[in-house]
CSV table of C-alpha atoms in Angstrom, one decimal:
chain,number,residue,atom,x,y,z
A,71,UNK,CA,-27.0,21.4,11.6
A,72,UNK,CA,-24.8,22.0,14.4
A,73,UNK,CA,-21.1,20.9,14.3
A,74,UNK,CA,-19.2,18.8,16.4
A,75,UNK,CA,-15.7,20.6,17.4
A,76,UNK,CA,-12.7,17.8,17.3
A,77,UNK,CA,-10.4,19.1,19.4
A,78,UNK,CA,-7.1,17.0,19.3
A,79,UNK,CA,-4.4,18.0,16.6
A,80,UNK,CA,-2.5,21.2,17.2
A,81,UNK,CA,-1.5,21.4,13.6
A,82,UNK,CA,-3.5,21.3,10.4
A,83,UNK,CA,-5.3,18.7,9.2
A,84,UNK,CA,-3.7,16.7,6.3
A,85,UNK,CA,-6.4,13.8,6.1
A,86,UNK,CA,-9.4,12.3,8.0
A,87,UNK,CA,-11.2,8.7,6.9
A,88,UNK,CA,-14.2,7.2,8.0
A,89,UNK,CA,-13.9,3.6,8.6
A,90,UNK,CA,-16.4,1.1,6.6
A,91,UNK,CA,-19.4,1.2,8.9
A,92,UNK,CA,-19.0,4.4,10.0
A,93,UNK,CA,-19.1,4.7,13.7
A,94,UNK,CA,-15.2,5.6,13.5
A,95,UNK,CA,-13.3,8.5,12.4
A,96,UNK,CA,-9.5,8.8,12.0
A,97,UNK,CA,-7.5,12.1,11.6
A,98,UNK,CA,-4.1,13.1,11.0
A,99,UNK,CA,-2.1,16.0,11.1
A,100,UNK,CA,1.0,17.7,11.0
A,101,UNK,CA,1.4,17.5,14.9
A,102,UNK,CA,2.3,13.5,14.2
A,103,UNK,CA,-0.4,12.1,15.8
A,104,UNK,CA,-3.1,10.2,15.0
A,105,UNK,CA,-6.6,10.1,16.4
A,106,UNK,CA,-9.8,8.1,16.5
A,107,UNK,CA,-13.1,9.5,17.3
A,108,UNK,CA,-16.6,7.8,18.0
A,109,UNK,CA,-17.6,9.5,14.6
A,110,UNK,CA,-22.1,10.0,16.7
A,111,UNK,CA,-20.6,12.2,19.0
A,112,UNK,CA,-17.0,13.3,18.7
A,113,UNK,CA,-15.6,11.1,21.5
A,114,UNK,CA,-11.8,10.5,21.1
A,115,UNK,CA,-11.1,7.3,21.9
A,116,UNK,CA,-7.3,7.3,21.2
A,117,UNK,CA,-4.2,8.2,19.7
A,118,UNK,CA,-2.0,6.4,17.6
A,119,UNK,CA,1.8,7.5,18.6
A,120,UNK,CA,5.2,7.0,16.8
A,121,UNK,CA,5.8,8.8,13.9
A,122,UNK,CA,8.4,11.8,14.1
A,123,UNK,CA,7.3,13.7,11.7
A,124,UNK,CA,4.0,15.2,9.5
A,125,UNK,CA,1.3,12.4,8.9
A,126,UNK,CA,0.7,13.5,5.4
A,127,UNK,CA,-1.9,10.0,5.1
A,128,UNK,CA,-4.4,7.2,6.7
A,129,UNK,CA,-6.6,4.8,5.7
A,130,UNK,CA,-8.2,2.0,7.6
A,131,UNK,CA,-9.2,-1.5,6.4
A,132,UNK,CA,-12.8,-2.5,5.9
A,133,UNK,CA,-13.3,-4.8,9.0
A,134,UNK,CA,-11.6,-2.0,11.4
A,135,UNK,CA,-8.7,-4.3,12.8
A,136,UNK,CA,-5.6,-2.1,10.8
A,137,UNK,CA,-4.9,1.3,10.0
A,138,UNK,CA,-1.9,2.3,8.0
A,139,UNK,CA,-0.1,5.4,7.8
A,140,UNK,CA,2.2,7.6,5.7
A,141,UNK,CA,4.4,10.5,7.3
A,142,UNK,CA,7.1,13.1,6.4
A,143,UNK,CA,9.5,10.8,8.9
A,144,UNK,CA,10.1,8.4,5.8
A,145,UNK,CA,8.0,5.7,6.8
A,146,UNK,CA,4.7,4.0,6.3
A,147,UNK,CA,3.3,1.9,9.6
A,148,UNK,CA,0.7,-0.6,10.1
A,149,UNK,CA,-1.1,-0.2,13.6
A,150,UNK,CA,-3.8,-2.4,15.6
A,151,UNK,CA,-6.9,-0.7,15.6
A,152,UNK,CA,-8.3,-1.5,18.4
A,153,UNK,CA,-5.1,-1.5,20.9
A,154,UNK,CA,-2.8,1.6,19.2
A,155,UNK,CA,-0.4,-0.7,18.6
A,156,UNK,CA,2.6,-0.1,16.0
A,157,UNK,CA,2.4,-3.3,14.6
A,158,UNK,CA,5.3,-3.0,11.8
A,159,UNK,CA,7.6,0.2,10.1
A,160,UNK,CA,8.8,0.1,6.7
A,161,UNK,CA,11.4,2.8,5.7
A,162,UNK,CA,12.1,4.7,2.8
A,163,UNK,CA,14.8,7.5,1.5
A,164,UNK,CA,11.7,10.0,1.7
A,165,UNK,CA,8.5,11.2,2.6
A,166,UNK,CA,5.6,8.6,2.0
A,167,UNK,CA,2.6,11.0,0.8
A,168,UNK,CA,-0.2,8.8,0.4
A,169,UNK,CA,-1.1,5.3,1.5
A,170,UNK,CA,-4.6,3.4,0.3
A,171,UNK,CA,-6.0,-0.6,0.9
A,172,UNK,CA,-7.0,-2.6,-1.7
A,173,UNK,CA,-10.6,-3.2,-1.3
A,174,UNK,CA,-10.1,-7.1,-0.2
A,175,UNK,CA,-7.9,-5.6,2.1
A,176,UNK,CA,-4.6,-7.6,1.1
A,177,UNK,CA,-2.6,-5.1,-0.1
A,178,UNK,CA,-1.2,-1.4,0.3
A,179,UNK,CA,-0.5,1.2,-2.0
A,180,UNK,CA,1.9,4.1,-1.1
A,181,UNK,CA,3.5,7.1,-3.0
A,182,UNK,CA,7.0,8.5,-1.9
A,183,UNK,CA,8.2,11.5,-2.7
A,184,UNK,CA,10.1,12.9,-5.3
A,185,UNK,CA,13.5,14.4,-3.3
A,186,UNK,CA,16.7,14.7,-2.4
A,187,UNK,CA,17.9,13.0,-5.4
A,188,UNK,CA,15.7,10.4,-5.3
A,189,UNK,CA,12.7,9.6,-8.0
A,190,UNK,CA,9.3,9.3,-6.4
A,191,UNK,CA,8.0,5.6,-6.5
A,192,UNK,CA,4.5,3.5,-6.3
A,193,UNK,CA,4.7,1.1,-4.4
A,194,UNK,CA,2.3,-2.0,-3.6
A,195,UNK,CA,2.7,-4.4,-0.4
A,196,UNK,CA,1.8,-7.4,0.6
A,197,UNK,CA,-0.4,-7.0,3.9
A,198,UNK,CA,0.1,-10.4,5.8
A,199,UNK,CA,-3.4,-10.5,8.2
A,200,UNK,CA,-2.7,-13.9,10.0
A,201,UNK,CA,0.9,-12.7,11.4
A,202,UNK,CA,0.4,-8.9,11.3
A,203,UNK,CA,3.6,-8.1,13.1
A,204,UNK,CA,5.6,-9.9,10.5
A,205,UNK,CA,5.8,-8.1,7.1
A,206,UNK,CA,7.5,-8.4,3.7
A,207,UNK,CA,10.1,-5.1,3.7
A,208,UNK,CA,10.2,-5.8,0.2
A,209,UNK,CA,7.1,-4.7,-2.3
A,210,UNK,CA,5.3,-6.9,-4.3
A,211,UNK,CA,5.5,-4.4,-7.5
A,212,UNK,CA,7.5,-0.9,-7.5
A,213,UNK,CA,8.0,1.5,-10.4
A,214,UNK,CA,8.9,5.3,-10.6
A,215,UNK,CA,6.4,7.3,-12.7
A,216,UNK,CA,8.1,9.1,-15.1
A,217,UNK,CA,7.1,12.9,-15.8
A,218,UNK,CA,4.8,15.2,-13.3
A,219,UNK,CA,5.0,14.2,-9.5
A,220,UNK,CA,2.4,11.8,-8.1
A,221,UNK,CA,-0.1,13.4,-5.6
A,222,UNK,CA,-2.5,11.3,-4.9
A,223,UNK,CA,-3.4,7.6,-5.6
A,224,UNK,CA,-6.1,4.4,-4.8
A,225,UNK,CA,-7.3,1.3,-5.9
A,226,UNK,CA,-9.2,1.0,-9.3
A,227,UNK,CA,-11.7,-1.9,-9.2
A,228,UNK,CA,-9.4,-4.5,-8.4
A,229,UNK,CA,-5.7,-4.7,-6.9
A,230,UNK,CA,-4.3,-4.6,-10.2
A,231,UNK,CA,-5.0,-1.5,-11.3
A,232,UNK,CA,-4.6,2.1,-9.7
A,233,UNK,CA,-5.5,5.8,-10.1
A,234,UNK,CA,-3.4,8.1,-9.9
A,235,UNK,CA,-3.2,12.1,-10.1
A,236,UNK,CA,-0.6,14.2,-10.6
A,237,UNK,CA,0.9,17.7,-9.9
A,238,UNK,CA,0.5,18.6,-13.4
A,239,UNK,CA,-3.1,18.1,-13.4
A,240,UNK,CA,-2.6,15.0,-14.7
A,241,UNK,CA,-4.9,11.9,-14.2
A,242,UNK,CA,-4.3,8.4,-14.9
A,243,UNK,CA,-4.7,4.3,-15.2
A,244,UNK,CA,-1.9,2.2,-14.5
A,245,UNK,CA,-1.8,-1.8,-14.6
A,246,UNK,CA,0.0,-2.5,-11.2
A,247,UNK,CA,2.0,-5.7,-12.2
A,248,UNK,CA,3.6,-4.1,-15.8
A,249,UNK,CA,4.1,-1.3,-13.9
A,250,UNK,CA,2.7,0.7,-17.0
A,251,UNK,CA,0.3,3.4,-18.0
A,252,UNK,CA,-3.3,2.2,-19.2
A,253,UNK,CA,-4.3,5.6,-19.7
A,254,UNK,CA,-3.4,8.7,-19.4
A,255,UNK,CA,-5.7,12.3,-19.2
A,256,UNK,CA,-2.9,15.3,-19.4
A,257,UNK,CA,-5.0,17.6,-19.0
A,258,UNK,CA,-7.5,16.1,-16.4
A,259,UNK,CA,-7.1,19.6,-14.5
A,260,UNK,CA,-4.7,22.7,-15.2
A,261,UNK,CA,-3.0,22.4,-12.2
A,262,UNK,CA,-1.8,20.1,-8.9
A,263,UNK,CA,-4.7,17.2,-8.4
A,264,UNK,CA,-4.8,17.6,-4.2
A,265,UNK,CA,-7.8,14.6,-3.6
A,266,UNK,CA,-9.2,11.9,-5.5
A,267,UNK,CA,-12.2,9.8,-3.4
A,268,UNK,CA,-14.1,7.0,-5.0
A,269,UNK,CA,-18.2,6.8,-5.3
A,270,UNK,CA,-19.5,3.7,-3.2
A,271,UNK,CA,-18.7,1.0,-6.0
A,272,UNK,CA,-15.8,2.6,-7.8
A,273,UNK,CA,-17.2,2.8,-10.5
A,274,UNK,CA,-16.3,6.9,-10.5
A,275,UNK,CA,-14.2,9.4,-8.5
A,276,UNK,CA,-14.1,12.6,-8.2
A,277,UNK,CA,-11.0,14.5,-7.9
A,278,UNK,CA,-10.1,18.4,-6.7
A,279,UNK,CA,-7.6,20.9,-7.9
A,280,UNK,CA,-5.8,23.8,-7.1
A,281,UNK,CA,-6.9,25.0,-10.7
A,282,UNK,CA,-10.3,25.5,-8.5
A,283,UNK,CA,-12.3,23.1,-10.1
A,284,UNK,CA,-13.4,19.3,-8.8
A,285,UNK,CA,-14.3,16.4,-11.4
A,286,UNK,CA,-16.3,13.5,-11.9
A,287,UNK,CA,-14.6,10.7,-13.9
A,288,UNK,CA,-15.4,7.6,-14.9
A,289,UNK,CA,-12.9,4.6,-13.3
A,290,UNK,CA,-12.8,2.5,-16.5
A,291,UNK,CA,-11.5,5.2,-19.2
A,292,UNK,CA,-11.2,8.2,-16.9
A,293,UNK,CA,-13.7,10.0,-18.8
A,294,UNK,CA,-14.7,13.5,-17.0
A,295,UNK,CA,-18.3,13.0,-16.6
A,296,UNK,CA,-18.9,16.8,-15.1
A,297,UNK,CA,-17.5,19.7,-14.2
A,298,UNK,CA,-17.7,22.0,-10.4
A,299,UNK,CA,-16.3,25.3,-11.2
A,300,UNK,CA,-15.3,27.2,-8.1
A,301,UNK,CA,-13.3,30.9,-7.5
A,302,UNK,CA,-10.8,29.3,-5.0
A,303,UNK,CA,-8.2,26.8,-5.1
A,304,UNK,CA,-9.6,23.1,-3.9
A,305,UNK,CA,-7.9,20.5,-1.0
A,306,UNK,CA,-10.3,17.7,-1.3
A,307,UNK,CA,-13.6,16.9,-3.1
A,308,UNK,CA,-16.4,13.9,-1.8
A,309,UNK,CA,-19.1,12.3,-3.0
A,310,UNK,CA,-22.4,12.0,-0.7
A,311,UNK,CA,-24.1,8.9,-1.0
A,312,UNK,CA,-28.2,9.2,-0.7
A,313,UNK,CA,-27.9,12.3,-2.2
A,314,UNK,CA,-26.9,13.3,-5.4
A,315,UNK,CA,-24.3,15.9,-3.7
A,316,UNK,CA,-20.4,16.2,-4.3
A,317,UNK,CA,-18.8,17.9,-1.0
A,318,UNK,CA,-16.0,20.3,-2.0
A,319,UNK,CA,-13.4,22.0,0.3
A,320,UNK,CA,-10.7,24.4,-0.2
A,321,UNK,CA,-10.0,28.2,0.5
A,322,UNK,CA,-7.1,30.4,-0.4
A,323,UNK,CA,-3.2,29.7,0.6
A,324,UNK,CA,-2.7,29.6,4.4
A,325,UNK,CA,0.3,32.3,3.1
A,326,UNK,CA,-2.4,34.9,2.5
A,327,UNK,CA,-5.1,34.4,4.5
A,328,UNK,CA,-4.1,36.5,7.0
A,329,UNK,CA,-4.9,39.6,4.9
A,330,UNK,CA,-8.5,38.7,4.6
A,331,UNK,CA,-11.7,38.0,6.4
A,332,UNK,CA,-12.8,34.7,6.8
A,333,UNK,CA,-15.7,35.3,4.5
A,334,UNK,CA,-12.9,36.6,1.9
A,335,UNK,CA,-11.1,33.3,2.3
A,336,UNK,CA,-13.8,31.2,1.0
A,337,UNK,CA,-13.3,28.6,4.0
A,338,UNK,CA,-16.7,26.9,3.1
A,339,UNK,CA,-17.8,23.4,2.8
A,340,UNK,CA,-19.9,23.7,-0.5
A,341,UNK,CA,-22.3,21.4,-1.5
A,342,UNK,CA,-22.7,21.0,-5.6
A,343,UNK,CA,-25.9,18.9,-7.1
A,344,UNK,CA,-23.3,15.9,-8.6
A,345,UNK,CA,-26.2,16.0,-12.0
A,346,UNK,CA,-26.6,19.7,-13.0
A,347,UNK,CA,-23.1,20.8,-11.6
A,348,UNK,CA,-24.7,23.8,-9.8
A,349,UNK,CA,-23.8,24.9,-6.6
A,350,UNK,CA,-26.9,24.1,-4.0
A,351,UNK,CA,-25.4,25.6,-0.2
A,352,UNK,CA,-22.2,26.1,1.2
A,353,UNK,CA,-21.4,25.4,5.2
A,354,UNK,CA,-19.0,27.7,6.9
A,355,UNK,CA,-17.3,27.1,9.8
A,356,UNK,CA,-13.0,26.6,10.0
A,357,UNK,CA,-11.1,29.5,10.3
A,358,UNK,CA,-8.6,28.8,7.6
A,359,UNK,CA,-8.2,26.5,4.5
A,360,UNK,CA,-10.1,23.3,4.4
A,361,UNK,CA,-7.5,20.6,3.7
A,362,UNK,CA,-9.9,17.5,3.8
A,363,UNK,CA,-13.6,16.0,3.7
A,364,UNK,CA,-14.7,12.4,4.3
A,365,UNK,CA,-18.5,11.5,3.8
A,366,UNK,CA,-20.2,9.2,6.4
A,367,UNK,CA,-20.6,6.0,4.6
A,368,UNK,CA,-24.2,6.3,5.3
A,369,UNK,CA,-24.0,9.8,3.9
A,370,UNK,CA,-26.3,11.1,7.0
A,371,UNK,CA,-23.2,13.2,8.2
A,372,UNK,CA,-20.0,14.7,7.1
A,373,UNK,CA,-16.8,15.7,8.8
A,374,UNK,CA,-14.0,18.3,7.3
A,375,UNK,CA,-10.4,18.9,8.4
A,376,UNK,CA,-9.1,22.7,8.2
A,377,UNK,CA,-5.3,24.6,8.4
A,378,UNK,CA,-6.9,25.6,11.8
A,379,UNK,CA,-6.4,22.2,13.7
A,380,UNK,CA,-10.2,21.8,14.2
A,381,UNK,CA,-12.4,18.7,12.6
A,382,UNK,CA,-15.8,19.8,12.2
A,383,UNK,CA,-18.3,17.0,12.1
A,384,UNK,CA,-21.9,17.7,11.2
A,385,UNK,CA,-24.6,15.6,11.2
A,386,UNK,CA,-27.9,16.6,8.7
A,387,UNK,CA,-31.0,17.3,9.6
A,388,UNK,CA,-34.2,16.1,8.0
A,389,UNK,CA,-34.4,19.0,5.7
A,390,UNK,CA,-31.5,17.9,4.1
A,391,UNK,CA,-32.9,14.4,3.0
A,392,UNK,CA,-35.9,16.3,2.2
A,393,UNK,CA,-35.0,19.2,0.0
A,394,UNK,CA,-35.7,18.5,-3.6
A,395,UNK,CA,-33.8,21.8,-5.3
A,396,UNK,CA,-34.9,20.1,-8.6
A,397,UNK,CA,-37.7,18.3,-7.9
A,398,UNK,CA,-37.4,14.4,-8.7
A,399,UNK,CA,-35.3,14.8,-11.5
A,400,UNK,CA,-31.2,13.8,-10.4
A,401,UNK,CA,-32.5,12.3,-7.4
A,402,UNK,CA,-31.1,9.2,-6.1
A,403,UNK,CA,-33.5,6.0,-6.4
A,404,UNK,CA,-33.9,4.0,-2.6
């Protein structure tokens, strides 16, 4: 399984997204820029420039015609796929940390941070497709969470409800238009929730933690379904489809890691069987900290996105679809 090097961010990665069918892959960084790759064989085919400041999130529609982005430069933008075009900005007093679509594709969720004096917020938009240059400024619903910071957040089911995860290790439901809790899990990890990533149908997630641990929970009552122990501190977590793999990715503080070997680190990919919550291989490769993983949609490759400034995509080779660690039992029915 060799890697494709992605060569085209001179800062760490903060968060990489495969668009719906797969053939694309978009990265951002702290370097403010965006990229897309031909996701088969690592081809960029542009850059999306105009932020002044971090990219701290993307995410793409599902028919590949807008991507919308998040940055330390207080603003969230809307861009043309296929041209690089800055279609519209909208500003905020500071740092928008995460942005997600709904799945229909009408609407935008974004966090902003907590600073400066200023509360963090959620905030859901109105995506207009027929006049894309001509947005709302204003949100359809906004609300400040009240309590531990929110990290990371996406679209439940529908566009009325959304996940989030907090700094606390905090995990929970919130009904969008109230602009109240469903449900909450306190203690969904012990410490700051860094990734939450859906399975195919959203029915579950998983989520990663700096407590070193990932989760599977259930979308409807964000029950933890199982448990991936690990001995480092986690950036993102994934769920493989056609295999009953979760992808986790992590490694010590970028502070430190200069006083140890990369082996020491623990800058690994590691593979966990998502059934018996064992660990099954690991896949080295980034010289620091691995900040993110996305899954092909097809699950037949993965990419990850280190502190080093390199994206790593690997595509699996037969023995991968092949292996049975456990024989037929946890395996995933064609």
């Amino acid at each position: 399984m060799r890697p494709i090097l992605l060569q085209g961010h001179e800062r760490s990665l903060t968060q990489i997204k495969y668009n719906r069918e797969g053939d694309l892959l978009f990265t951002c960084s702290k370097d403010h820029v965006i990229n897309v790759w031909y996701s088969h064989n690592g081809e960029r085919l542009g850059t999306y420039e105009g932020h002044n400041g971090s990219v701290w999130s993307v995410d793409v529609d599902s028919k590949s015609e807008f991507l919308v982005t998040g940055a330390a430069d207080n603003t969230m933008r809307l861009w043309q796929v296929s041209t690089g075009k800055c279609l519209y900005t909208w500003t905020f007093d500071t740092a928008v940390r995460r942005v997600a679509f709904s799945e229909d594709d009408k609407q935008v969720v974004q966090i902003t941070e907590q600073r400066m004096g200023f509360q963090g917020a959620i905030r859901v938009f109105n995506i207009n497709r027929q006049d894309p240059a001509n947005q709302s400024a204003q949100p359809l619903h906004e609300f400040n969470p009240i309590g531990s910071k929110v990290t990371v957040i996406a679209f439940a089911k529908d566009s009325n409800t959304i996940v989030t995860g907090h700094e606390s290790g905090k995990l929970a439901l919130w009904d969008v238009r109230k602009g109240e809790e469903i449900l909450t899990k306190e203690r969904a990890h012990n410490d700051n929730i860094t990734d939450l990533q859906f399975s195919p149908d959203r029915s579950y997630l998983i989520t990663s933690s700096k407590d070193k641990s990932a989760k599977l929970h259930e979308t409807k009552n964000l029950t933890p379904l199982k448990t991936y122990p690990t001995e480092t501190p986690l950036n993102s977590a994934a769920i493989a489809p056609l295999r009953p793999y979760v992808l986790l990715g992590g490694g010590q503080e970028a502070m430190s890691v200069t006083t140890t070997s990369m082996r020491q680190g623990k800058f690994e990919t590691r593979f966990w069987h998502k059934v018996f919550e064992e660990e099954v291989g690991r896949v080295k490769g980034h010289f620091g900290p691995i900040n993110t993983i996305a899954v092909h949609p097809s699950g037949r490759s993965y990419a990850s996105g280190g502190e080093d400034g390199f994206v790593r995509v690997h595509h699996f080779d037969e023995n991968y679809f092949r292996a049975r660690p456990y024989g037929d039992l946890g395996e995933v029915e064609d």
